[in-house]
Amino acid sequence: MSKRFQLRDALAEFPPYVPGKPPVASPGLTPYKLSSNENHLPPLPGVVESAASASAIPGNYPDPTAAALVADIASHLDVEPAEVVPGAGASEVLTALTNITLEAGTSVVYPWPSFEMYPILASARGAEKRPVDLLEDGRHDFAGLAAAIDDTTRLVLLCSPNNPTGPTITDAELEGFLAEVPESVIVVLDEAYLEFATEAADSLAARAKHPNLVLARTFSKAHGLAGLRVGYGIADAEIASAMRQVIAPFSVTAGAQAAARESLARVDEVAVRAKEVAAVRDRFAHDLRELGLSVPDAQGNYVWIALDPEAAVAFEGECAKQAVAVRRLQGGVRVSIGPDEALERVLKVAASL
């Protein structure tokens, strides 16, 4: 079939990002979506009101620099405002990093399975993708990642906690790896789920020692603002300046900026809620293991169940019959932490299979 329009050949090399499925309705059952790692808790007091107030005049553009939000983030993390890059979620931050580093003839190294956007972004830039299989326990294979880097490598993507498997990166792992990476190669640490982790590397301290380390964070998960699309990167001022060049103007709306500032002002409450989610996660992971399932160390707001393809299809299908949507990916099924009733149905399916 001939093409009507001149589109990039690279589009044929990767499928579009597929979001988590919505739940299938089942008579008599409340549907639950546990397929997108959304925060199921209600918004913090004042957050919705702040977003609504800032959006009262929708005809006006938001502050393109998000100066007030940037100042709040910089103060909270004790970094310079010039090192903070806001974006429409961590996804836009990651997109900006691929746009300033990757092109045909370059390569990007990343763990796999991990966040599904990594290979999509690499293909979109025409770069060579170098996925490195995770270890059996769902952790990064740092020896393999280091071995995959060569003179063409411009970017390395790490994920802690890793999505979808769950483990975090330790201080020793991060420091040891950064010591092996050429200083000209940018290493990105995707920390979208950091607030849920009970143990993780001190990435801010590592960044102070390694200017090529960039942190990608978001208000989508622990802060519960996924629908407003606001995240940020922490990077060396030179890298941050380049990122701002390629991020679309006004991408973080006025409502999103205001909501993020209000939530950041309540960061202690965010931390308490994240710990509550983590406690439920730990109990859920324990119960799944008691049923004989293979569940790696879970540090995000989700649990990974390692399954062969046939079992994963069956698990997803049985959950759907219970009006619960889970996420089937390569190597297993990811289940987001949600209300107790939803998790009890997943345990019921696990026990039956």
Short mmCIF file of C-alpha atoms in Angstrom, two decimals:
data_model
loop_
_atom_site.label_atom_id
_atom_site.label_comp_id
_atom_site.label_asym_id
_atom_site.label_seq_id
_atom_site.Cartn_x
_atom_site.Cartn_y
_atom_site.Cartn_z
CA MET A 1 0.00 0.00 0.00
CA SER A 2 1.53 3.31 -1.09
CA LYS A 3 1.87 6.25 1.26
CA ARG A 4 -0.09 9.39 0.47
CA PHE A 5 2.15 11.64 2.53
CA GLN A 6 5.85 11.94 3.21
CA LEU A 7 6.18 10.79 6.79
CA ARG A 8 9.31 9.71 8.63
CA ASP A 9 10.34 6.09 8.13
CA ALA A 10 11.07 5.86 11.87
CA LEU A 11 7.33 5.83 12.59
CA ALA A 12 7.19 2.25 11.32
CA GLU A 13 9.77 1.15 13.88
CA PHE A 14 7.73 1.60 17.03
CA PRO A 15 4.11 1.44 18.16
CA PRO A 16 2.50 4.45 19.83
CA TYR A 17 2.40 4.53 23.62
CA VAL A 18 -0.47 2.42 24.90
CA PRO A 19 -1.99 3.73 28.16
CA GLY A 20 -3.46 1.46 30.82
CA LYS A 21 -6.82 0.00 29.93
CA PRO A 22 -9.97 1.18 31.70
CA PRO A 23 -11.87 -1.45 33.72
CA VAL A 24 -14.53 -3.56 32.07
CA ALA A 25 -17.99 -3.19 33.59
CA SER A 26 -19.31 -6.21 35.45
CA PRO A 27 -22.82 -6.40 36.95
CA GLY A 28 -22.88 -5.70 40.67
CA LEU A 29 -19.20 -4.77 40.90
CA THR A 30 -17.65 -1.32 41.32
CA PRO A 31 -15.03 -0.97 38.57
CA TYR A 32 -11.42 -0.19 39.52
CA LYS A 33 -8.55 0.94 37.32
CA LEU A 34 -5.25 -0.44 38.60
CA SER A 35 -3.47 -0.18 35.26
CA SER A 36 -1.95 3.31 35.23
CA ASN A 37 -0.26 3.76 38.64
CA GLU A 38 -2.60 6.61 39.47
CA ASN A 39 -2.93 7.91 43.03
CA HIS A 40 -6.36 6.75 44.14
CA LEU A 41 -6.50 9.00 47.20
CA PRO A 42 -8.59 12.22 47.10
CA PRO A 43 -6.82 15.54 46.43
CA LEU A 44 -5.19 17.34 49.33
CA PRO A 45 -7.17 20.29 50.76
CA GLY A 46 -6.65 23.45 48.75
CA VAL A 47 -5.13 21.85 45.67
CA VAL A 48 -8.26 21.78 43.53
CA GLU A 49 -9.22 25.26 44.68
CA SER A 50 -5.77 26.62 43.77
CA ALA A 51 -5.95 25.10 40.30
CA ALA A 52 -9.46 26.49 39.74
CA SER A 53 -8.53 29.97 40.91
CA ALA A 54 -5.46 30.12 38.68
CA SER A 55 -7.58 28.99 35.72
CA ALA A 56 -10.30 31.58 36.26
CA ILE A 57 -9.26 33.50 33.11
CA PRO A 58 -8.60 30.74 30.58
CA GLY A 59 -7.91 33.23 27.81
CA ASN A 60 -4.60 34.23 29.38
CA TYR A 61 -1.37 32.30 28.86
CA PRO A 62 0.36 30.88 31.93
CA ASP A 63 3.79 32.10 33.02
CA PRO A 64 6.02 30.43 30.40
CA THR A 65 8.88 30.09 32.87
CA ALA A 66 6.71 28.86 35.77
CA ALA A 67 8.94 31.13 37.85
CA ALA A 68 7.05 30.81 41.13
CA LEU A 69 6.88 27.02 40.91
CA VAL A 70 10.55 26.82 39.90
CA ALA A 71 11.50 28.96 42.91
CA ASP A 72 9.49 26.73 45.25
CA ILE A 73 11.08 23.54 43.87
CA ALA A 74 14.57 25.05 44.04
CA SER A 75 14.02 26.11 47.65
CA HIS A 76 12.58 22.73 48.62
CA LEU A 77 15.49 20.77 47.10
CA ASP A 78 18.20 23.33 47.85
CA VAL A 79 19.25 23.77 44.22
CA GLU A 80 19.54 26.82 41.99
CA PRO A 81 16.45 27.93 40.03
CA ALA A 82 18.55 27.76 36.86
CA GLU A 83 18.85 24.01 37.46
CA VAL A 84 15.08 23.40 37.56
CA VAL A 85 13.22 22.69 34.30
CA PRO A 86 9.41 22.40 34.53
CA GLY A 87 7.47 20.37 31.99
CA ALA A 88 4.12 18.76 31.31
CA GLY A 89 4.87 15.74 33.45
CA ALA A 90 8.14 13.84 33.68
CA SER A 91 7.38 12.55 30.18
CA GLU A 92 8.00 15.99 28.68
CA VAL A 93 11.22 16.28 30.67
CA LEU A 94 12.37 12.93 29.24
CA THR A 95 11.32 14.00 25.76
CA ALA A 96 13.36 17.18 26.08
CA LEU A 97 16.42 15.19 27.13
CA THR A 98 16.15 12.90 24.11
CA ASN A 99 15.63 15.91 21.84
CA ILE A 100 18.84 17.61 23.00
CA THR A 101 20.99 14.47 22.81
CA LEU A 102 19.76 11.91 20.28
CA GLU A 103 19.82 11.81 16.50
CA ALA A 104 20.72 9.34 13.75
CA GLY A 105 24.10 7.80 14.44
CA THR A 106 23.82 8.07 18.22
CA SER A 107 22.69 5.49 20.77
CA VAL A 108 20.77 5.41 24.05
CA VAL A 109 21.19 2.79 26.78
CA TYR A 110 18.40 1.83 29.18
CA PRO A 111 17.20 -1.11 31.32
CA TRP A 112 14.44 -3.37 30.06
CA PRO A 113 11.66 -3.86 30.89
CA SER A 114 11.27 -0.32 32.17
CA PHE A 115 9.15 2.73 31.35
CA GLU A 116 7.61 2.11 27.91
CA MET A 117 8.38 5.61 26.70
CA TYR A 118 12.15 5.01 26.62
CA PRO A 119 12.30 3.03 23.32
CA ILE A 120 9.56 5.17 21.81
CA LEU A 121 11.49 8.39 22.44
CA ALA A 122 14.71 6.84 21.14
CA SER A 123 13.06 5.67 17.93
CA ALA A 124 11.42 9.05 17.44
CA ARG A 125 14.88 10.62 17.34
CA GLY A 126 16.31 7.99 14.97
CA ALA A 127 18.81 6.78 17.58
CA GLU A 128 19.98 3.22 18.13
CA LYS A 129 18.18 1.59 21.06
CA ARG A 130 20.30 -0.48 23.45
CA PRO A 131 18.04 -2.12 26.02
CA VAL A 132 19.80 -4.11 28.72
CA ASP A 133 17.85 -6.93 30.35
CA LEU A 134 17.12 -6.57 34.05
CA LEU A 135 18.53 -9.08 36.51
CA GLU A 136 16.27 -11.91 37.64
CA ASP A 137 15.24 -9.95 40.73
CA GLY A 138 13.99 -7.02 38.63
CA ARG A 139 17.00 -4.80 39.36
CA HIS A 140 19.22 -2.93 36.90
CA ASP A 141 22.17 -4.83 35.46
CA PHE A 142 24.76 -2.09 35.90
CA ALA A 143 27.60 -4.14 34.48
CA GLY A 144 25.52 -4.73 31.37
CA LEU A 145 24.51 -1.07 31.14
CA ALA A 146 28.13 0.06 31.39
CA ALA A 147 29.21 -2.46 28.75
CA ALA A 148 26.56 -1.15 26.34
CA ILE A 149 28.02 2.38 26.34
CA ASP A 150 30.39 3.33 23.53
CA ASP A 151 31.49 6.40 21.57
CA THR A 152 28.02 6.77 19.99
CA THR A 153 26.19 6.83 23.32
CA ARG A 154 24.74 10.22 24.21
CA LEU A 155 22.18 9.26 26.82
CA VAL A 156 21.61 6.63 29.53
CA LEU A 157 18.21 6.24 31.16
CA LEU A 158 17.80 4.72 34.62
CA CYS A 159 14.57 4.25 36.57
CA SER A 160 14.27 4.16 40.38
CA PRO A 161 11.92 2.71 41.50
CA ASN A 162 11.93 0.82 38.24
CA ASN A 163 8.61 0.81 36.43
CA PRO A 164 7.21 -1.85 36.17
CA THR A 165 9.30 -4.20 38.33
CA GLY A 166 9.62 -2.04 41.47
CA PRO A 167 13.17 -2.14 42.91
CA THR A 168 15.14 1.04 43.57
CA ILE A 169 18.77 1.87 42.84
CA THR A 170 21.14 2.02 45.82
CA ASP A 171 23.78 4.64 46.58
CA ALA A 172 26.55 2.14 45.86
CA GLU A 173 25.03 1.11 42.54
CA LEU A 174 24.50 4.67 41.37
CA GLU A 175 27.93 5.91 42.44
CA GLY A 176 29.70 2.90 40.99
CA PHE A 177 27.91 3.26 37.68
CA LEU A 178 28.46 7.01 37.35
CA ALA A 179 32.16 6.47 37.95
CA GLU A 180 32.25 4.32 34.80
CA VAL A 181 30.23 6.61 32.52
CA PRO A 182 32.11 9.21 30.45
CA GLU A 183 31.43 12.69 31.81
CA SER A 184 30.10 13.83 28.43
CA VAL A 185 27.31 11.23 28.47
CA ILE A 186 24.12 12.42 30.18
CA VAL A 187 22.66 9.96 32.67
CA VAL A 188 18.99 10.43 33.55
CA LEU A 189 17.53 9.06 36.77
CA ASP A 190 13.77 8.79 36.38
CA GLU A 191 12.36 9.11 39.90
CA ALA A 192 8.65 9.38 39.17
CA TYR A 193 7.79 7.10 42.11
CA LEU A 194 10.51 8.17 44.54
CA GLU A 195 8.17 9.36 47.30
CA PHE A 196 6.78 5.83 47.77
CA ALA A 197 10.20 4.25 48.24
CA THR A 198 11.37 3.23 51.70
CA GLU A 199 14.98 3.12 50.51
CA ALA A 200 16.68 4.67 47.49
CA ALA A 201 19.89 6.40 46.42
CA ASP A 202 20.50 9.98 47.52
CA SER A 203 20.29 11.27 43.99
CA LEU A 204 20.66 14.94 44.91
CA ALA A 205 23.99 14.20 46.57
CA ALA A 206 25.08 12.15 43.55
CA ARG A 207 24.12 14.98 41.20
CA ALA A 208 26.27 17.41 43.17
CA LYS A 209 29.27 15.18 42.42
CA HIS A 210 28.33 14.26 38.83
CA PRO A 211 27.15 17.18 36.64
CA ASN A 212 26.10 14.75 33.89
CA LEU A 213 23.39 13.27 36.16
CA VAL A 214 19.89 14.63 35.52
CA LEU A 215 16.90 13.88 37.78
CA ALA A 216 13.39 13.58 36.35
CA ARG A 217 10.55 13.93 38.85
CA THR A 218 6.81 14.50 38.73
CA PHE A 219 3.75 15.69 40.62
CA SER A 220 1.68 12.98 38.92
CA LYS A 221 2.12 10.11 41.35
CA ALA A 222 2.58 10.83 45.07
CA HIS A 223 1.12 14.34 44.68
CA GLY A 224 -1.84 12.95 42.74
CA LEU A 225 -1.78 15.51 39.90
CA ALA A 226 -1.44 13.20 36.90
CA GLY A 227 -4.37 14.83 35.12
CA LEU A 228 -2.82 18.29 35.35
CA ARG A 229 0.51 17.26 33.74
CA VAL A 230 3.31 18.86 35.71
CA GLY A 231 6.78 17.51 36.37
CA TYR A 232 10.33 18.82 36.42
CA GLY A 233 13.96 18.03 35.80
CA ILE A 234 16.97 18.90 37.96
CA ALA A 235 20.02 19.38 35.77
CA ASP A 236 23.31 21.21 35.37
CA ALA A 237 22.52 24.76 34.21
CA GLU A 238 23.99 24.09 30.74
CA ILE A 239 21.82 21.01 30.24
CA ALA A 240 18.80 22.78 31.73
CA SER A 241 19.19 25.69 29.32
CA ALA A 242 19.24 23.30 26.36
CA MET A 243 16.13 21.53 27.67
CA ARG A 244 14.22 24.81 27.84
CA GLN A 245 15.02 25.41 24.18
CA VAL A 246 13.05 22.34 23.10
CA ILE A 247 10.15 22.29 25.58
CA ALA A 248 6.99 23.77 24.11
CA PRO A 249 6.14 27.25 25.45
CA PHE A 250 3.32 27.38 28.01
CA SER A 251 3.24 23.57 28.34
CA VAL A 252 2.57 23.74 32.10
CA THR A 253 -0.78 25.44 32.53
CA ALA A 254 -1.54 28.07 35.14
CA GLY A 255 -3.80 25.63 36.97
CA ALA A 256 -1.09 22.98 37.01
CA GLN A 257 1.50 25.42 38.31
CA ALA A 258 -0.79 26.60 41.10
CA ALA A 259 -1.82 23.08 42.11
CA ALA A 260 1.80 21.92 42.17
CA ARG A 261 2.81 24.87 44.37
CA GLU A 262 -0.04 24.18 46.80
CA SER A 263 0.84 20.49 46.94
CA LEU A 264 4.53 21.25 47.45
CA ALA A 265 3.57 23.51 50.35
CA ARG A 266 1.89 20.45 51.86
CA VAL A 267 4.79 18.11 51.13
CA ASP A 268 4.73 16.68 54.66
CA GLU A 269 1.15 15.56 54.09
CA VAL A 270 2.14 14.13 50.71
CA ALA A 271 4.87 12.12 52.45
CA VAL A 272 2.43 10.74 55.03
CA ARG A 273 0.00 9.64 52.32
CA ALA A 274 2.83 8.07 50.31
CA LYS A 275 3.84 6.04 53.36
CA GLU A 276 0.23 4.89 53.75
CA VAL A 277 0.20 3.70 50.14
CA ALA A 278 3.58 2.02 50.67
CA ALA A 279 2.27 0.14 53.71
CA VAL A 280 -0.67 -1.20 51.70
CA ARG A 281 1.74 -2.09 48.88
CA ASP A 282 3.96 -4.06 51.23
CA ARG A 283 1.02 -6.04 52.64
CA PHE A 284 -0.29 -6.73 49.14
CA ALA A 285 3.12 -7.90 47.91
CA HIS A 286 3.44 -10.15 50.97
CA ASP A 287 0.03 -11.70 50.35
CA LEU A 288 0.89 -12.38 46.71
CA ARG A 289 4.15 -14.04 47.71
CA GLU A 290 2.29 -16.16 50.25
CA LEU A 291 0.25 -17.47 47.32
CA GLY A 292 3.46 -18.59 45.65
CA LEU A 293 3.78 -15.79 43.11
CA SER A 294 7.10 -14.21 42.16
CA VAL A 295 7.03 -10.55 43.26
CA PRO A 296 10.26 -8.47 43.24
CA ASP A 297 11.02 -5.83 45.86
CA ALA A 298 8.22 -3.28 45.44
CA GLN A 299 9.11 0.38 46.07
CA GLY A 300 6.60 2.28 43.91
CA ASN A 301 2.83 2.54 44.18
CA TYR A 302 2.47 -0.75 42.30
CA VAL A 303 3.44 -4.40 42.49
CA TRP A 304 4.96 -6.50 39.72
CA ILE A 305 3.90 -10.13 39.34
CA ALA A 306 6.35 -12.06 37.16
CA LEU A 307 4.41 -14.42 34.89
CA ASP A 308 4.95 -16.26 31.63
CA PRO A 309 2.96 -14.85 28.67
CA GLU A 310 0.13 -17.39 28.87
CA ALA A 311 -0.32 -16.92 32.61
CA ALA A 312 -0.18 -13.13 32.26
CA VAL A 313 -2.98 -13.17 29.69
CA ALA A 314 -5.08 -15.38 31.95
CA PHE A 315 -4.40 -13.20 35.00
CA GLU A 316 -5.37 -10.00 33.18
CA GLY A 317 -8.51 -11.64 31.81
CA GLU A 318 -9.67 -12.94 35.18
CA CYS A 319 -9.09 -9.52 36.76
CA ALA A 320 -11.19 -7.97 34.00
CA LYS A 321 -14.04 -10.33 34.93
CA GLN A 322 -13.76 -8.87 38.43
CA ALA A 323 -14.10 -5.33 36.96
CA VAL A 324 -10.45 -4.59 37.77
CA ALA A 325 -8.07 -3.37 35.09
CA VAL A 326 -4.39 -4.34 35.56
CA ARG A 327 -1.44 -3.78 33.22
CA ARG A 328 -0.02 -6.74 31.29
CA LEU A 329 3.51 -6.04 30.04
CA GLN A 330 6.51 -8.05 28.91
CA GLY A 331 7.25 -10.64 31.56
CA GLY A 332 4.22 -10.26 33.79
CA VAL A 333 1.46 -8.06 35.17
CA ARG A 334 1.72 -4.75 37.03
CA VAL A 335 -0.95 -3.93 39.60
CA SER A 336 -1.31 -0.37 40.89
CA ILE A 337 -2.16 0.11 44.54
CA GLY A 338 -5.80 1.09 44.91
CA PRO A 339 -8.72 0.67 47.30
CA ASP A 340 -8.75 -2.43 49.51
CA GLU A 341 -11.74 -3.90 47.69
CA ALA A 342 -9.91 -3.79 44.36
CA LEU A 343 -6.77 -5.41 45.77
CA GLU A 344 -8.84 -8.13 47.46
CA ARG A 345 -10.32 -9.02 44.08
CA VAL A 346 -6.84 -9.28 42.59
CA LEU A 347 -5.80 -11.58 45.44
CA LYS A 348 -8.87 -13.68 44.78
CA VAL A 349 -7.82 -14.04 41.14
CA ALA A 350 -4.24 -14.85 42.19
CA ALA A 351 -5.48 -17.58 44.53
CA SER A 352 -7.72 -19.08 41.87
CA LEU A 353 -4.91 -19.26 39.31
#
